[in-house]
Amino acid sequence: MSQQPVDVLIIGAGASGAAAAWNLVDTRMRILCLEQGDWMNPLNYPSTGLDWEARSWGEYSVSPNRRGLVTDYPVNDENSPISISNFNGVGGGTILYNGHFPRFHPSDFRVKTLDGVADDWPIDYATLAPFYAVNDRITGVAGLAGDPANPPHADPNVLLPPLPLGKSAGAIGTGFNAKGWHWWPSDAAIATQEHDGRAACINLGACLSGCAQGAKASTDITYWPHAIRRGVELRTRCRVREISLGDDGMANGVWYYDELGEEQFQAAAVVILATNGVGTPRLLLNSKSTRFPDGLANSSGLVGKNLMFHPYAMIRGVFPESLDGNHGPGACIWSQEFYETDLQRGFVRGFTYEMNRGMGPAATAMLGLAHGRLPWGTDYHKHYAGLHQRITGMVAICEDLPERHNTVTLDPNLVDSHGIPAPKIDYTLSTNSRKMLDYAVARASEALRAGGATDVMSEAPLAVGGWHLMGTARMGLDPACSVVNEWGRAHDVKNLFVVDGSIFVTSAGVNPTRTIQALALYITDCMKKRLANLFD
Amino acid sequence: MNDIIATDTRSNPAQEDLVAYFAGAIIPACSEQRMLAANDPSILQDIFNTADAAAVNGFCRHVEMVADEIAGCPFADLNEAQKEALTRRLENSNAANVLVFVSIVVQCYYRDPRVLAALELEARPAYPKGYEVEKSDWALLEPVKQRPPFYKAVDE
């Protein structure tokens, strides 16, 4: 294994690291990516066995604390009503995501101007639009052009056919039609026909625990094969401890532990962080020096501040007829009827409904037991029959606004298997989010009942719903109020870049992966255009 | 036949009796719907293979604690009415040891091929055959297609 200096060192092989590596490859620079996890073998994914539900709650759980794999690091999230979800491996969070793939709206970049809250982004929708298009081409996005709730796709011809509605989305669409509310086939990072050598979706129904078919666009099978074929080196089981700073104030490499647990130094001319909204502040805060005693690139004091999730509301309806069960991808349709601010609702900003189709038999039982619909004992089976394959519903993805007291810090006691201090989460649900969640539950319940549901169950906030980790190294023009500039370069360290969700200024009310990847492509494009004076 | 050898056994006979009792108390058999009980021998063996020692010990400890509160005696000495009262207590409990146990029972129950067959589900992995999903009725979308664009325009 070579320890020769590299031109570009990317930390993290997930959604953004993969896109960044791929986009820089044509510079002919020497590019290395260090990833703490492994390559995935799709034939090991849970949907290859009858025990798929049990495995999806264990070794494929979205919670790193529950998985507890050697490739994971622990997270102290006891002081948060929402626990952290992630995945550590080539592909990162895209291994376990649902593939729900919305874009930001133009208004999402202007919340201060429009609503007087939080801050505007230093870039706008038009800046990212061409990078959304590139990302869609590599990813393979199913969808339907013409959604009145969204700007037109830059190139609707690249869209793959939409995902099937099935009985579940049909029932929900009927309910939303009855209310006169918007719904539309979701843009989804799922190949509905062969795309770039990947096979089409066959409705395995286990997107959230890895796609054995390879239809879901996790970056281990989208960007990475292309990047590696063109010369990028990807080293797995390499956990970075800290970024090293030279006497000139520039990052000069990283200290990491290799697959044997040996400490290594990797020199680099440029360092790119792609380790998500918890991993990135953790690494910066662990990289202390005389020049940066409070953590690297932290002169603003904002590294780890302004943590945003998307508080989720989960709303499920029980229908009198049999629906799809767990067959088919969870992603199917969305509604953005309540996306923009309407002050009569009692809160600012808004949310997206992401419909989730149905669930498997064990998840049905767990939901029924948790919500008092399944009694223990004699009547168990009678009540179970009323739930079996009859449940469908949605989650509301609520825009979270940045608040400085929501933080990622270093836990004083908890460490990972290499002894590196682990992240600690302190998060409080805001009053605005609480009102938004309640509103979302109420409207979804109305729509489900209008579609024929005879019973509705809900949970808000969804305790396990910390999938989207944003805001902890925010982007901005003013070095006093942000960590990176408008093209992702740290204000304090001119060869250090961040391309993951931690640079988000606001969260919008949509799943962030498509925008994270568009940002990674945009930032690396900016780097390519400035190669001659990248550090000025 | 199972793949656990005697020296691997992680629970004692009293714990095994207790686990069997509560697996069957949560999900009993139902002849009318041709459903097995969760303490069917094969499912019970799966439960023991799946649950780690901490889960079994934690649940059994919790049950004995509640038994002591109810009757001041071990679970094995409770009469039927007391066992029923204890079961209702556990059913309404949010104790982590109980929730973990219930989750294991449910996971093991709903992956037994006989249970899946009784639910008219194919007892096979999803991959590689996959499943069919009903064809879409896109006529449902017509009312939405009639709406003009309503995303908020921003001067950029």
Short mmCIF file of C-alpha atoms in Angstrom, two decimals, chain A residues 16-405:
data_model
loop_
_atom_site.label_atom_id
_atom_site.label_comp_id
_atom_site.label_asym_id
_atom_site.label_seq_id
_atom_site.Cartn_x
_atom_site.Cartn_y
_atom_site.Cartn_z
CA SER A 16 -20.70 13.15 -1.75
CA GLY A 17 -17.22 11.60 -1.67
CA ALA A 18 -18.06 9.40 -4.63
CA ALA A 19 -19.40 12.31 -6.68
CA ALA A 20 -16.37 14.46 -5.82
CA ALA A 21 -13.91 11.73 -6.78
CA TRP A 22 -15.65 11.08 -10.08
CA ASN A 23 -15.80 14.74 -10.99
CA LEU A 24 -12.12 15.39 -10.27
CA VAL A 25 -10.80 12.41 -12.18
CA ASP A 26 -10.40 14.28 -15.45
CA THR A 27 -7.88 16.63 -13.84
CA ARG A 28 -5.42 13.71 -13.96
CA MET A 29 -4.45 14.53 -10.38
CA ARG A 30 -3.60 11.67 -8.06
CA ILE A 31 -6.78 11.12 -6.05
CA LEU A 32 -7.12 8.90 -3.01
CA CYS A 33 -10.23 8.21 -0.94
CA LEU A 34 -10.03 6.81 2.60
CA GLU A 35 -13.16 5.01 3.80
CA GLN A 36 -13.57 3.55 7.28
CA GLY A 37 -16.01 0.86 6.13
CA ASP A 38 -15.95 -2.00 3.62
CA TRP A 39 -17.15 -2.68 0.12
CA MET A 40 -20.62 -4.18 0.23
CA ASN A 41 -21.53 -7.56 -1.22
CA PRO A 42 -25.14 -7.29 -2.43
CA LEU A 43 -25.59 -11.05 -2.13
CA ASN A 44 -25.31 -10.59 1.62
CA TYR A 45 -28.15 -8.08 1.78
CA PRO A 46 -31.15 -9.16 3.88
CA SER A 47 -33.55 -9.57 0.94
CA THR A 48 -31.63 -12.70 -0.03
CA GLY A 49 -33.07 -14.56 2.97
CA LEU A 50 -36.32 -15.24 4.82
CA ASP A 51 -34.90 -13.48 7.86
CA TRP A 52 -34.72 -10.14 6.03
CA GLU A 53 -36.75 -8.16 8.54
CA ALA A 54 -34.73 -9.38 11.53
CA ARG A 55 -31.45 -8.57 9.77
CA SER A 56 -32.70 -5.13 8.75
CA TRP A 57 -33.18 -4.38 12.46
CA GLY A 58 -29.79 -5.78 13.43
CA GLU A 59 -26.63 -5.74 11.36
CA TYR A 60 -28.35 -3.57 8.71
CA SER A 61 -30.03 -1.24 11.18
CA VAL A 62 -29.79 2.45 10.30
CA SER A 63 -28.51 3.08 13.84
CA PRO A 64 -24.73 2.76 14.21
CA ASN A 65 -25.24 2.10 17.91
CA ARG A 66 -27.52 -0.83 17.22
CA ARG A 67 -25.37 -2.23 14.39
CA GLY A 68 -22.23 -1.85 16.42
CA LEU A 69 -20.07 -3.11 13.56
CA VAL A 70 -16.31 -2.80 13.76
CA THR A 71 -16.58 -0.32 10.89
CA ASP A 72 -18.97 1.89 12.87
CA TYR A 73 -18.26 4.54 15.44
CA PRO A 74 -20.58 5.05 18.41
CA VAL A 75 -22.68 8.19 18.77
CA ASN A 76 -23.96 9.55 22.05
CA ASP A 77 -27.42 10.75 21.05
CA GLU A 78 -29.10 10.32 24.42
CA ASN A 79 -29.78 14.06 24.63
CA SER A 80 -31.81 14.14 21.45
CA PRO A 81 -35.38 13.03 20.73
CA ILE A 82 -34.13 11.91 17.32
CA SER A 83 -31.34 9.33 17.08
CA ILE A 84 -28.57 9.31 14.49
CA SER A 85 -28.83 7.12 11.42
CA ASN A 86 -25.94 6.49 9.05
CA PHE A 87 -23.97 3.76 7.34
CA ASN A 88 -20.21 3.39 7.14
CA GLY A 89 -19.00 1.67 4.00
CA VAL A 90 -18.42 2.34 0.33
CA GLY A 91 -21.68 3.99 -0.63
CA GLY A 92 -22.23 5.43 2.85
CA GLY A 93 -25.81 6.32 3.66
CA THR A 94 -26.94 5.48 0.13
CA ILE A 95 -26.60 1.78 1.02
CA LEU A 96 -29.57 2.08 3.38
CA TYR A 97 -31.49 5.04 1.99
CA ASN A 98 -34.89 4.73 0.40
CA GLY A 99 -33.82 6.31 -2.87
CA HIS A 100 -36.39 9.07 -2.48
CA PHE A 101 -34.75 11.75 -4.55
CA PRO A 102 -36.36 15.21 -4.54
CA ARG A 103 -34.60 18.44 -5.41
CA PHE A 104 -34.55 21.61 -3.38
CA HIS A 105 -36.93 24.31 -4.53
CA PRO A 106 -35.68 27.76 -5.58
CA SER A 107 -37.26 29.20 -2.44
CA ASP A 108 -35.14 26.94 -0.22
CA PHE A 109 -32.09 29.04 -0.94
CA ARG A 110 -33.85 32.27 0.10
CA VAL A 111 -35.61 31.60 3.41
CA LYS A 112 -34.31 34.79 5.05
CA THR A 113 -35.52 36.93 2.19
CA LEU A 114 -38.86 35.17 1.88
CA ASP A 115 -39.71 34.33 5.48
CA GLY A 116 -37.33 36.32 7.64
CA VAL A 117 -35.85 33.24 9.28
CA ALA A 118 -32.40 31.59 9.27
CA ASP A 119 -30.16 32.71 6.40
CA ASP A 120 -30.11 32.77 2.64
CA TRP A 121 -27.63 30.51 0.92
CA PRO A 122 -24.70 32.16 -0.88
CA ILE A 123 -25.69 30.21 -3.99
CA ASP A 124 -29.04 29.70 -5.67
CA TYR A 125 -31.08 27.03 -7.40
CA ALA A 126 -29.86 28.08 -10.85
CA THR A 127 -26.27 27.49 -9.75
CA LEU A 128 -27.01 23.90 -8.82
CA ALA A 129 -29.43 23.07 -11.66
CA PRO A 130 -26.78 21.85 -14.14
CA PHE A 131 -25.20 19.68 -11.45
CA TYR A 132 -28.55 18.13 -10.57
CA ALA A 133 -28.73 17.14 -14.23
CA VAL A 134 -25.26 15.56 -14.27
CA ASN A 135 -26.02 13.71 -11.06
CA ASP A 136 -29.31 12.42 -12.45
CA ARG A 137 -27.54 11.01 -15.48
CA ILE A 138 -25.02 9.07 -13.39
CA THR A 139 -27.55 8.00 -10.77
CA GLY A 140 -30.46 6.95 -12.95
CA VAL A 141 -33.58 8.69 -11.67
CA ALA A 142 -37.10 7.37 -12.10
CA GLY A 143 -39.78 10.03 -12.30
CA LEU A 144 -42.38 11.82 -14.34
CA ALA A 145 -41.90 15.25 -15.87
CA GLY A 146 -44.51 17.92 -15.33
CA ASP A 147 -44.81 18.05 -11.55
CA PRO A 148 -46.51 21.40 -10.82
CA ALA A 149 -44.85 21.57 -7.38
CA ASN A 150 -41.30 21.57 -8.76
CA PRO A 151 -39.24 23.43 -11.33
CA PRO A 152 -38.95 21.49 -14.60
CA HIS A 153 -36.11 19.00 -14.75
CA ALA A 154 -33.11 20.41 -16.61
CA ASP A 155 -33.25 17.41 -18.91
CA PRO A 156 -36.50 15.45 -18.56
CA ASN A 157 -35.27 13.03 -21.22
CA VAL A 158 -32.89 11.42 -18.75
CA LEU A 159 -35.75 10.39 -16.47
CA LEU A 160 -36.45 6.67 -16.27
CA PRO A 161 -40.11 5.55 -16.15
CA PRO A 162 -41.79 6.31 -12.81
CA LEU A 163 -42.08 3.72 -10.08
CA PRO A 164 -45.35 1.78 -10.00
CA LEU A 165 -48.21 3.19 -7.97
CA GLY A 166 -49.50 -0.23 -6.95
CA LYS A 167 -52.50 -0.50 -4.68
CA SER A 168 -50.88 1.51 -1.88
CA ALA A 169 -50.10 4.68 -3.78
CA GLY A 170 -53.42 4.30 -5.57
CA ALA A 171 -55.26 4.41 -2.23
CA ILE A 172 -53.26 7.40 -1.04
CA GLY A 173 -53.60 9.23 -4.36
CA THR A 174 -57.35 8.73 -4.13
CA GLY A 175 -57.32 10.34 -0.69
CA PHE A 176 -55.24 13.30 -1.81
CA ASN A 177 -57.48 13.77 -4.85
CA ALA A 178 -60.52 13.83 -2.56
CA LYS A 179 -58.90 16.64 -0.59
CA GLY A 180 -57.84 18.47 -3.76
CA TRP A 181 -54.20 18.24 -2.73
CA HIS A 182 -51.08 17.79 -4.77
CA TRP A 183 -49.36 14.44 -5.23
CA TRP A 184 -47.01 13.16 -7.90
CA PRO A 185 -44.83 10.14 -8.69
CA SER A 186 -41.64 10.58 -6.69
CA ASP A 187 -38.32 11.15 -8.31
CA ALA A 188 -36.44 8.11 -7.09
CA ALA A 189 -32.83 6.94 -7.37
CA ILE A 190 -34.07 3.56 -8.52
CA ALA A 191 -33.58 2.13 -12.00
CA THR A 192 -36.96 1.15 -13.41
CA GLN A 193 -35.21 -0.08 -16.51
CA GLU A 194 -31.63 -1.14 -17.11
CA HIS A 195 -29.33 1.81 -16.54
CA ASP A 196 -25.57 2.02 -16.86
CA GLY A 197 -25.20 -1.73 -16.49
CA ARG A 198 -27.52 -1.94 -13.50
CA ALA A 199 -30.59 -4.18 -13.62
CA ALA A 200 -34.13 -2.87 -13.28
CA CYS A 201 -36.06 -2.89 -10.02
CA ILE A 202 -37.92 -6.15 -9.33
CA ASN A 203 -39.89 -4.90 -6.32
CA LEU A 204 -37.86 -6.63 -3.62
CA GLY A 205 -39.36 -4.25 -1.08
CA ALA A 206 -36.24 -4.02 1.07
CA CYS A 207 -34.63 -0.80 -0.17
CA LEU A 208 -33.83 0.29 3.37
CA SER A 209 -31.46 -2.61 3.97
CA GLY A 210 -29.54 -2.60 0.68
CA CYS A 211 -30.66 -3.49 -2.84
CA ALA A 212 -29.52 -6.98 -3.84
CA GLN A 213 -30.72 -6.35 -7.38
CA GLY A 214 -28.52 -3.27 -7.80
CA ALA A 215 -31.45 -1.21 -9.01
CA LYS A 216 -31.20 1.33 -6.21
CA ALA A 217 -28.48 3.86 -6.86
CA SER A 218 -26.01 3.48 -4.03
CA THR A 219 -22.74 5.12 -4.97
CA ASP A 220 -20.73 1.89 -4.70
CA ILE A 221 -22.43 0.86 -7.94
CA THR A 222 -22.92 4.26 -9.59
CA TYR A 223 -20.02 6.70 -9.25
CA TRP A 224 -17.33 4.46 -7.79
CA PRO A 225 -16.88 1.93 -10.60
CA HIS A 226 -16.42 4.81 -13.05
CA ALA A 227 -14.04 6.71 -10.78
CA ILE A 228 -11.90 3.65 -10.02
CA ARG A 229 -11.68 2.60 -13.66
CA ARG A 230 -10.28 6.06 -14.37
CA GLY A 231 -7.60 5.89 -11.72
CA VAL A 232 -8.97 6.95 -8.35
CA GLU A 233 -7.63 4.86 -5.48
CA LEU A 234 -10.10 3.85 -2.78
CA ARG A 235 -8.76 2.34 0.44
CA THR A 236 -11.27 0.72 2.76
CA ARG A 237 -11.02 0.08 6.51
CA CYS A 238 -9.05 3.29 6.88
CA ARG A 239 -10.35 5.47 9.69
CA VAL A 240 -9.06 9.03 9.76
CA ARG A 241 -8.23 10.34 13.22
CA GLU A 242 -7.28 13.90 12.41
CA ILE A 243 -6.30 16.29 9.68
CA SER A 244 -2.76 17.54 10.03
CA LEU A 245 -1.86 21.19 9.71
CA GLY A 246 1.47 22.45 8.39
CA ASP A 247 3.42 25.46 9.61
CA ASP A 248 2.06 27.40 6.65
CA GLY A 249 -1.50 27.00 7.94
CA MET A 250 -2.42 24.58 5.20
CA ALA A 251 -3.61 21.01 5.69
CA ASN A 252 -0.73 18.71 4.79
CA GLY A 253 -2.36 15.32 5.18
CA VAL A 254 -4.18 13.07 7.61
CA TRP A 255 -3.40 10.60 10.35
CA TYR A 256 -5.42 7.42 10.03
CA TYR A 257 -5.61 3.81 11.17
CA ASP A 258 -5.34 1.23 8.40
CA GLU A 259 -7.11 -2.12 8.18
CA LEU A 260 -4.56 -3.66 10.53
CA GLY A 261 -5.04 -0.91 13.06
CA GLU A 262 -1.65 0.58 12.29
CA GLU A 263 -1.32 4.34 12.46
CA GLN A 264 -0.42 5.88 9.10
CA PHE A 265 0.24 9.36 7.77
CA GLN A 266 -1.00 10.22 4.31
CA ALA A 267 0.33 13.44 2.85
CA ALA A 268 -1.95 15.40 0.53
CA ALA A 269 -2.02 18.74 -1.25
CA VAL A 270 -5.80 19.07 -0.93
CA VAL A 271 -8.12 17.49 1.64
CA ILE A 272 -11.85 17.07 0.99
CA LEU A 273 -14.22 16.11 3.79
CA ALA A 274 -17.19 13.97 2.77
CA THR A 275 -18.13 12.41 6.08
CA ASN A 276 -21.64 13.79 6.72
CA GLY A 277 -23.02 16.34 9.13
CA VAL A 278 -21.85 14.41 12.19
CA GLY A 279 -18.61 12.86 10.93
CA THR A 280 -17.26 16.11 9.51
CA PRO A 281 -17.55 18.22 12.68
CA ARG A 282 -16.26 15.26 14.68
CA LEU A 283 -13.14 15.12 12.54
CA LEU A 284 -12.60 18.89 12.55
CA LEU A 285 -13.06 19.07 16.32
CA ASN A 286 -10.62 16.18 16.74
CA SER A 287 -8.04 18.08 14.64
CA LYS A 288 -6.79 20.54 17.21
CA SER A 289 -3.56 22.49 16.85
CA THR A 290 -1.88 25.55 18.27
CA ARG A 291 -3.39 27.59 15.50
CA PHE A 292 -6.82 26.01 15.91
CA PRO A 293 -7.18 25.00 19.57
CA ASP A 294 -10.96 24.65 19.21
CA GLY A 295 -10.79 22.45 16.14
CA LEU A 296 -9.63 22.89 12.59
CA ALA A 297 -11.25 25.63 10.50
CA ASN A 298 -13.23 26.72 13.54
CA SER A 299 -12.34 30.39 13.97
CA SER A 300 -16.06 31.16 13.64
CA GLY A 301 -16.89 28.76 16.47
CA LEU A 302 -19.55 27.26 14.23
CA VAL A 303 -18.08 23.82 13.61
CA GLY A 304 -20.62 21.44 15.07
CA LYS A 305 -23.24 24.16 15.63
CA ASN A 306 -26.61 24.51 13.87
CA LEU A 307 -27.18 20.77 13.54
CA MET A 308 -30.32 20.16 11.51
CA PHE A 309 -32.25 16.91 11.08
CA HIS A 310 -35.50 16.65 9.27
CA PRO A 311 -37.96 15.93 12.06
CA TYR A 312 -40.14 13.16 10.63
CA ALA A 313 -43.79 12.43 11.28
CA MET A 314 -44.83 8.87 10.47
CA ILE A 315 -48.51 8.40 9.62
CA ARG A 316 -49.95 5.01 8.67
CA GLY A 317 -53.50 4.14 7.66
CA VAL A 318 -55.23 0.77 7.89
CA PHE A 319 -57.39 0.01 4.88
CA PRO A 320 -60.24 -2.49 4.55
CA GLU A 321 -58.69 -4.18 1.53
CA SER A 322 -55.37 -5.88 0.89
CA LEU A 323 -52.69 -3.57 -0.54
CA ASP A 324 -49.09 -4.23 -1.60
CA GLY A 325 -47.58 -5.41 1.67
CA ASN A 326 -43.83 -5.00 1.43
CA HIS A 327 -43.73 -5.65 -2.31
CA GLY A 328 -42.30 -2.80 -4.36
CA PRO A 329 -39.90 -0.02 -3.48
CA GLY A 330 -41.01 2.08 -0.54
CA ALA A 331 -40.65 5.22 -2.60
CA CYS A 332 -43.64 5.77 -4.87
CA ILE A 333 -45.33 9.17 -4.65
CA TRP A 334 -44.89 12.46 -2.83
CA SER A 335 -46.99 15.49 -1.98
CA GLN A 336 -45.70 19.02 -1.69
CA GLU A 337 -49.06 20.64 -1.07
CA PHE A 338 -47.72 22.11 2.17
CA TYR A 339 -44.18 22.91 1.12
CA GLU A 340 -44.13 26.70 1.16
CA THR A 341 -44.82 29.00 4.08
CA ASP A 342 -48.46 29.77 4.89
CA LEU A 343 -48.56 31.62 8.21
CA GLN A 344 -52.19 30.63 8.75
CA ARG A 345 -50.87 27.16 9.55
CA GLY A 346 -49.05 28.51 12.58
CA PHE A 347 -45.48 27.86 11.48
CA VAL A 348 -42.95 28.96 8.88
CA ARG A 349 -41.60 26.86 6.03
CA GLY A 350 -43.11 23.45 5.27
CA PHE A 351 -42.72 19.79 4.49
CA THR A 352 -42.92 17.02 1.92
CA TYR A 353 -45.01 13.91 2.32
CA GLU A 354 -43.07 10.85 1.18
CA MET A 355 -45.40 7.89 0.72
CA ASN A 356 -43.88 4.61 1.88
CA ARG A 357 -46.07 1.82 0.54
CA GLY A 358 -46.40 -1.09 3.02
CA MET A 359 -44.36 -3.32 5.27
CA GLY A 360 -43.43 -6.92 5.93
CA PRO A 361 -45.24 -9.24 8.35
CA ALA A 362 -42.93 -8.71 11.33
CA ALA A 363 -42.92 -4.92 10.94
CA THR A 364 -46.72 -5.04 10.73
CA ALA A 365 -46.84 -6.92 14.02
CA MET A 366 -44.38 -4.56 15.71
CA LEU A 367 -46.37 -1.52 14.56
CA GLY A 368 -49.63 -3.06 15.76
CA LEU A 369 -48.15 -4.02 19.13
CA ALA A 370 -46.54 -0.61 19.64
CA HIS A 371 -49.79 1.23 18.90
CA GLY A 372 -52.09 -1.01 20.91
CA ARG A 373 -53.79 -2.54 17.88
CA LEU A 374 -52.55 -6.06 18.58
CA PRO A 375 -53.45 -7.60 21.93
CA TRP A 376 -51.38 -10.42 23.33
CA GLY A 377 -53.20 -13.72 23.52
CA THR A 378 -56.41 -15.16 22.16
CA ASP A 379 -57.42 -12.29 19.91
CA TYR A 380 -53.95 -11.69 18.48
CA HIS A 381 -54.49 -13.40 15.14
CA LYS A 382 -57.93 -11.91 14.58
CA HIS A 383 -56.52 -8.41 14.95
CA TYR A 384 -53.40 -9.23 12.99
CA ALA A 385 -55.56 -10.30 10.06
CA GLY A 386 -57.02 -6.80 10.04
CA LEU A 387 -53.56 -5.29 9.61
CA HIS A 388 -51.84 -7.84 7.38
CA GLN A 389 -51.01 -6.18 4.04
CA ARG A 390 -53.61 -3.48 4.75
CA ILE A 391 -51.30 -0.75 5.97
CA THR A 392 -49.84 2.04 3.94
CA GLY A 393 -48.95 5.62 4.67
CA MET A 394 -46.32 8.26 4.60
CA VAL A 395 -43.76 10.27 6.42
CA ALA A 396 -43.68 14.05 6.56
CA ILE A 397 -40.16 15.42 6.09
CA CYS A 398 -40.26 18.70 7.96
CA GLU A 399 -37.87 21.56 7.30
CA ASP A 400 -35.66 22.08 10.33
CA LEU A 401 -34.29 25.55 10.92
CA PRO A 402 -30.72 26.09 12.14
CA GLU A 403 -30.31 26.81 15.85
CA ARG A 404 -26.90 27.20 17.45
CA HIS A 405 -27.81 25.18 20.50
#
